[in-house]
Coordinates of C-alpha atoms in Angstrom, one line a residue:
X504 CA 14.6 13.0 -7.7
X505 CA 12.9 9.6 -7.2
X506 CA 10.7 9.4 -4.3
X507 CA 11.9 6.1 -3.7
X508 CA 15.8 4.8 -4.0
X509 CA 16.9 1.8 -2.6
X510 CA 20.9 1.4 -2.3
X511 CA 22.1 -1.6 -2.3
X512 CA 19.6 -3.0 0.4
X513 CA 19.9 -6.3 1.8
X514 CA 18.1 -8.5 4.6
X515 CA 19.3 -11.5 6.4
X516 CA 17.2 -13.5 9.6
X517 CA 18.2 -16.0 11.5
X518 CA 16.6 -19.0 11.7
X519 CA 18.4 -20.9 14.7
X520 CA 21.7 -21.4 12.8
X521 CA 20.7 -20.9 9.6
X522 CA 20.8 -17.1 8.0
X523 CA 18.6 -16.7 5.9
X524 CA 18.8 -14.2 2.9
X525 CA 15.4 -12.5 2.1
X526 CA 16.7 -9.9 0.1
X527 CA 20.3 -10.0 -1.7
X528 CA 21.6 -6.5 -2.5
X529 CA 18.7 -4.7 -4.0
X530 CA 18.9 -1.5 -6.4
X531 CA 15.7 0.4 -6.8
X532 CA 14.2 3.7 -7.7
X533 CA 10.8 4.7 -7.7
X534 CA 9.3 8.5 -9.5
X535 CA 6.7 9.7 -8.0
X536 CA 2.9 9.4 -9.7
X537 CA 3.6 5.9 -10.7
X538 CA 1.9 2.6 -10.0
X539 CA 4.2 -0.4 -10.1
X540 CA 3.6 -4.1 -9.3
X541 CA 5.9 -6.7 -7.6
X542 CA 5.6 -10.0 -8.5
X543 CA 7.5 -13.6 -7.6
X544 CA 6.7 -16.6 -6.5
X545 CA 6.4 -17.2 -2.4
X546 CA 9.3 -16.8 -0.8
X547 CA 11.3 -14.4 -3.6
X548 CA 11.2 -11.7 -1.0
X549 CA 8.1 -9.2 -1.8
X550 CA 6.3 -9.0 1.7
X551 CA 10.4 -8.3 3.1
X552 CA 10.6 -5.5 0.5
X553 CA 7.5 -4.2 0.7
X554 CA 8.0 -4.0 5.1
X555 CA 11.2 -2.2 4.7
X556 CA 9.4 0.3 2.3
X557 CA 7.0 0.9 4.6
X558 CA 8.9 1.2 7.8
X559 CA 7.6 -1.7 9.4
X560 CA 11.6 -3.5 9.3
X561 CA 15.2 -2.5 8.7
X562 CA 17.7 -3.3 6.3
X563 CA 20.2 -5.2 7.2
X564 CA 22.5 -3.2 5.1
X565 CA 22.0 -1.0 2.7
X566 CA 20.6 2.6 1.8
X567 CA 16.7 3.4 2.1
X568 CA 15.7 7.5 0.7
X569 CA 12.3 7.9 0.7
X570 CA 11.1 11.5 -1.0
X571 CA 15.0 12.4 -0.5
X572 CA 15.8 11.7 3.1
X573 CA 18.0 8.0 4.0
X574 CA 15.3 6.5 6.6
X575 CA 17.2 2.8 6.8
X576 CA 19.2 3.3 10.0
X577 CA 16.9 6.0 11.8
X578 CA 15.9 5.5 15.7
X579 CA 12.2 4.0 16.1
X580 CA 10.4 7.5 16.9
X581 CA 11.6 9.1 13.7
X582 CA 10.6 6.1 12.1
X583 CA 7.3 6.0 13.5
X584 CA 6.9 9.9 12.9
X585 CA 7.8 9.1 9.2
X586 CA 5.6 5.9 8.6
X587 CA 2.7 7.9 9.5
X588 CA 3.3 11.0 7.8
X589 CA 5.3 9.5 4.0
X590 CA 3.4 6.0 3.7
X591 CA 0.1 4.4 4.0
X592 CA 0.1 0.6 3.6
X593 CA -3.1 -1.4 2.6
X594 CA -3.2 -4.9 3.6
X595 CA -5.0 -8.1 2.4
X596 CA -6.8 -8.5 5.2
X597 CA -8.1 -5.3 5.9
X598 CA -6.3 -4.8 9.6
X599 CA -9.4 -2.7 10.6
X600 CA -10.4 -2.0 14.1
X601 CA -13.6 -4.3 14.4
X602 CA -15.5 -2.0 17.2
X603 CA -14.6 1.1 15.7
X604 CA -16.6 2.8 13.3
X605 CA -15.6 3.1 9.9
X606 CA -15.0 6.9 10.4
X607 CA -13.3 6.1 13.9
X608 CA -10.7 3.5 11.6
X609 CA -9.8 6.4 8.8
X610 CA -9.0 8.6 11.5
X611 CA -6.5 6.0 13.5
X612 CA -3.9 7.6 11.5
X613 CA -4.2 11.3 12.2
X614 CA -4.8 10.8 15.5
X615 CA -1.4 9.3 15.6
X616 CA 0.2 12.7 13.7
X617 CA -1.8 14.5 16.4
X618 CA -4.2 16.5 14.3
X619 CA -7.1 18.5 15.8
X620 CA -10.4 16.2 15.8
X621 CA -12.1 19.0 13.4
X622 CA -9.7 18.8 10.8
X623 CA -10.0 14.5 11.2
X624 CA -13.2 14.4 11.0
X625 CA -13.4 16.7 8.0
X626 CA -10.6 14.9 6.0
X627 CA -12.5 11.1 7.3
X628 CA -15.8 12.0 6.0
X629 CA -14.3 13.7 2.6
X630 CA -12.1 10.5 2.3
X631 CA -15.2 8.4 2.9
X632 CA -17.2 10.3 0.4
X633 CA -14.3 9.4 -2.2
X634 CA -14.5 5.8 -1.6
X635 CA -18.4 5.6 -2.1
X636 CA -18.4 4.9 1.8
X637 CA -19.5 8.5 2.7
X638 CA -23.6 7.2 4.1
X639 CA -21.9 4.3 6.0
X640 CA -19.6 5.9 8.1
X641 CA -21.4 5.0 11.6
X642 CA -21.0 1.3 10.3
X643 CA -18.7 -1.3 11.7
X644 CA -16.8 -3.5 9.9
X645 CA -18.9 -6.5 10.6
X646 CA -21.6 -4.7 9.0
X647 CA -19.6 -4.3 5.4
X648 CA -18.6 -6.6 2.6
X649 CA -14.8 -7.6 2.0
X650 CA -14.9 -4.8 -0.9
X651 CA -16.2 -2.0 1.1
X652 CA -13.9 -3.1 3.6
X653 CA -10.7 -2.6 1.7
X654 CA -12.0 0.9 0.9
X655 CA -12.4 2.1 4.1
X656 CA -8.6 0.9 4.4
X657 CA -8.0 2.4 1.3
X658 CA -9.4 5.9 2.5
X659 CA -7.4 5.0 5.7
X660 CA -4.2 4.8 4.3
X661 CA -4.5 7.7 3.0
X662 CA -5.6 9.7 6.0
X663 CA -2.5 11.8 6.2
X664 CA -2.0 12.4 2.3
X665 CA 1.0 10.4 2.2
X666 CA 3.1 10.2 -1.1
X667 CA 3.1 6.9 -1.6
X668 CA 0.7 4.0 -0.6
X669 CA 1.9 0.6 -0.6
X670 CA -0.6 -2.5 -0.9
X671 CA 0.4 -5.5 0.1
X672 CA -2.1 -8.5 -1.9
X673 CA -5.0 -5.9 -1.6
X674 CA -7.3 -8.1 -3.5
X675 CA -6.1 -11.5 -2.2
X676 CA -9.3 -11.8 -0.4
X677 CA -11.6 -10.6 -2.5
X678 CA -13.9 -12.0 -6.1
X679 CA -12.5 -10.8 -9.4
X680 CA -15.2 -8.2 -10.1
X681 CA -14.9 -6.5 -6.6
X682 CA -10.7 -7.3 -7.5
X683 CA -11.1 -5.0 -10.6
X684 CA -12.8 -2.1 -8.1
X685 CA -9.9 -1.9 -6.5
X686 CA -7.6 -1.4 -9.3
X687 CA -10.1 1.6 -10.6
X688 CA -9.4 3.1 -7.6
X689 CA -5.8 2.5 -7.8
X690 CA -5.7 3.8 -10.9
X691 CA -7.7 6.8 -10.1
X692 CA -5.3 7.8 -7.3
X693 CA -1.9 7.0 -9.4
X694 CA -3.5 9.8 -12.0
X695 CA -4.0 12.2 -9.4
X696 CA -0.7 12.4 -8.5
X697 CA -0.1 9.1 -5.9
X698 CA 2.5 6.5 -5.8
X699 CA 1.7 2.9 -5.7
X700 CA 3.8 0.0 -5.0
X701 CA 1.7 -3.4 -4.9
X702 CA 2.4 -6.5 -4.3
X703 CA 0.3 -8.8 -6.3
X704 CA 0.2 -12.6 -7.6
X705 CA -2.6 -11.8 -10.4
X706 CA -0.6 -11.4 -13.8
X707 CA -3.9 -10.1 -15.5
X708 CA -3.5 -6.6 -13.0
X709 CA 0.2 -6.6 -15.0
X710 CA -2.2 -4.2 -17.6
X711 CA -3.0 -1.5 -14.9
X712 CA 0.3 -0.5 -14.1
X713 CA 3.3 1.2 -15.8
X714 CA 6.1 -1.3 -14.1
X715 CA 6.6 -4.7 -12.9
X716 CA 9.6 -6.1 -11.0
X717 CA 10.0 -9.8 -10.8
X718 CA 11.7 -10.6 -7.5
X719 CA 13.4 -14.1 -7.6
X720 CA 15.5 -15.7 -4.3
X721 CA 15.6 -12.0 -2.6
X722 CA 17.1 -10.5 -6.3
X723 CA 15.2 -8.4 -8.8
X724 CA 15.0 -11.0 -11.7
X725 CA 13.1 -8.8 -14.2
X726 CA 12.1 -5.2 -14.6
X727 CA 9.9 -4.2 -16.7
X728 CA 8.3 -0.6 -17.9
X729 CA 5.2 -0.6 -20.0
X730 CA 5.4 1.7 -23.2
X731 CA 2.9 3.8 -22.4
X732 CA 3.5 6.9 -19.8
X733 CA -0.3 6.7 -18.6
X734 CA -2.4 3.9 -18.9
X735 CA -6.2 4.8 -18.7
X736 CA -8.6 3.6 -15.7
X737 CA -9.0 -0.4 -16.5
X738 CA -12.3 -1.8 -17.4
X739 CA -12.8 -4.5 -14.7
X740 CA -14.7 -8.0 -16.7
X741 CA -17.9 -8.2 -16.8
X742 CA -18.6 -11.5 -14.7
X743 CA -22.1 -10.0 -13.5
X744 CA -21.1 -10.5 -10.2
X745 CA -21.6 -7.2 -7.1
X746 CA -20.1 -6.7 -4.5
X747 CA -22.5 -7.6 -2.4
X748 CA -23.5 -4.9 -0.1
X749 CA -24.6 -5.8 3.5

């Protein structure tokens, strides 16, 4: 069973009197433990698929089953309930709570699936120590660099151990070398076991992942499966540049 199958999806806004058609009857399925890319040009529909995957927006029309259960037409609570528990999204510009800790930020999540403050603070600081974060976590944000940043929301999204982590641009704010972090780390959690779906506009991370699906006008235009069943961690270029550490 595919932890993600979209049937047939489609989404239309209005725009005064204008509809206008973001995505245009979409077929999709997902397995689980792999790490796929969507790509397009602005405006081919990737942010409005990658919402609806992560239960920020409804279909229009259309089937959503997501680790076997249709979530497209479900009342906002179960939603909710299921956004926290099934995804974790990563964003490009971090979205972390600036007077919170870094700990306080990983355990946004679980607070919201009402775990018991022993068992969050245990599963913050192990997350922590698995993004290289684990002697900062009394830092704010203000006190990290753009990289460390998107691992705390890295080790965020991941706060409830969903199945599958979305990232939406993850590296569009940072420097290739810290760019290439990232994708390690991607890569390290797709061969544990995680599903990634990221939207990306950097054809060289096209070698870290097994698929890529070329959205065009709200349509998928292209998809593509690379040969290999596992691809190893990627070897990010040497520029000689650090991420620079504050």
């Amino acid at each position: 069973m595919a932890l993600v199958e979209l049937r047939n999806i489609s989404k239309s806004y209005e725009r005064g009197e204008t509809l206008l058609q973001a995505l245009d009857a979409v077929d999709l399925q997902v397995e689980a433990g792999h790490f796929m890319a969507v790509m397009g040009a602005s405006g081919s529909g990737k942010s409005t698929l990658l919402n609806l995957l992560g239960l920020l927006d409804r279909p229009t029309t259309g089937d959503y089953f997501l680790d076997g259960e249709n979530v497209a037409h479900l009342d906002d609570d179960s939603m909710s309930e299921i956004r926290c528990l099934k995804t974790g999204i990563v964003f490009q510009s971090f979205n972390l709570f600036p007077h919170f800790s870094i700990l306080q930020n990983v355990c946004v999540p679980m607070r919201y699936a009402r775990r018991k403050r022993s068992e969050m603070l245990d599963r913050a600081h192990e997350l922590l120590d698995a993004v290289g974060l684990g002697d900062r976590v009394d830092d704010r944000p203000n006190r990290l660099s753009g990289g460390q940043c998107q691992r705390v929301a890295i080790a965020r999204a991941l706060a409830n151990d969903p199945p599958l982590l979305l990232a939406d641009e993850p590296t569009g704010n940072l420097d290739e070398h810290t760019g290439w972090e990232m994708m390690e780390l991607f890569r390290k959690l797709v061969n544990d076991g995680r599903s990634i779906i990221m939207v990306t506009h950097n054809p060289e991370y096209e070698s870290v992942v097994e698929r890529v699906v070329r959205l065009h006008d709200g349509r998928i235009a292209d998809d593509r499966r690379q040969t290999a069943a596992r691809l190893p961690t990627p070897k990010r270029p040497a520029t000689g540049a650090e991420d620079d550490e504050s």
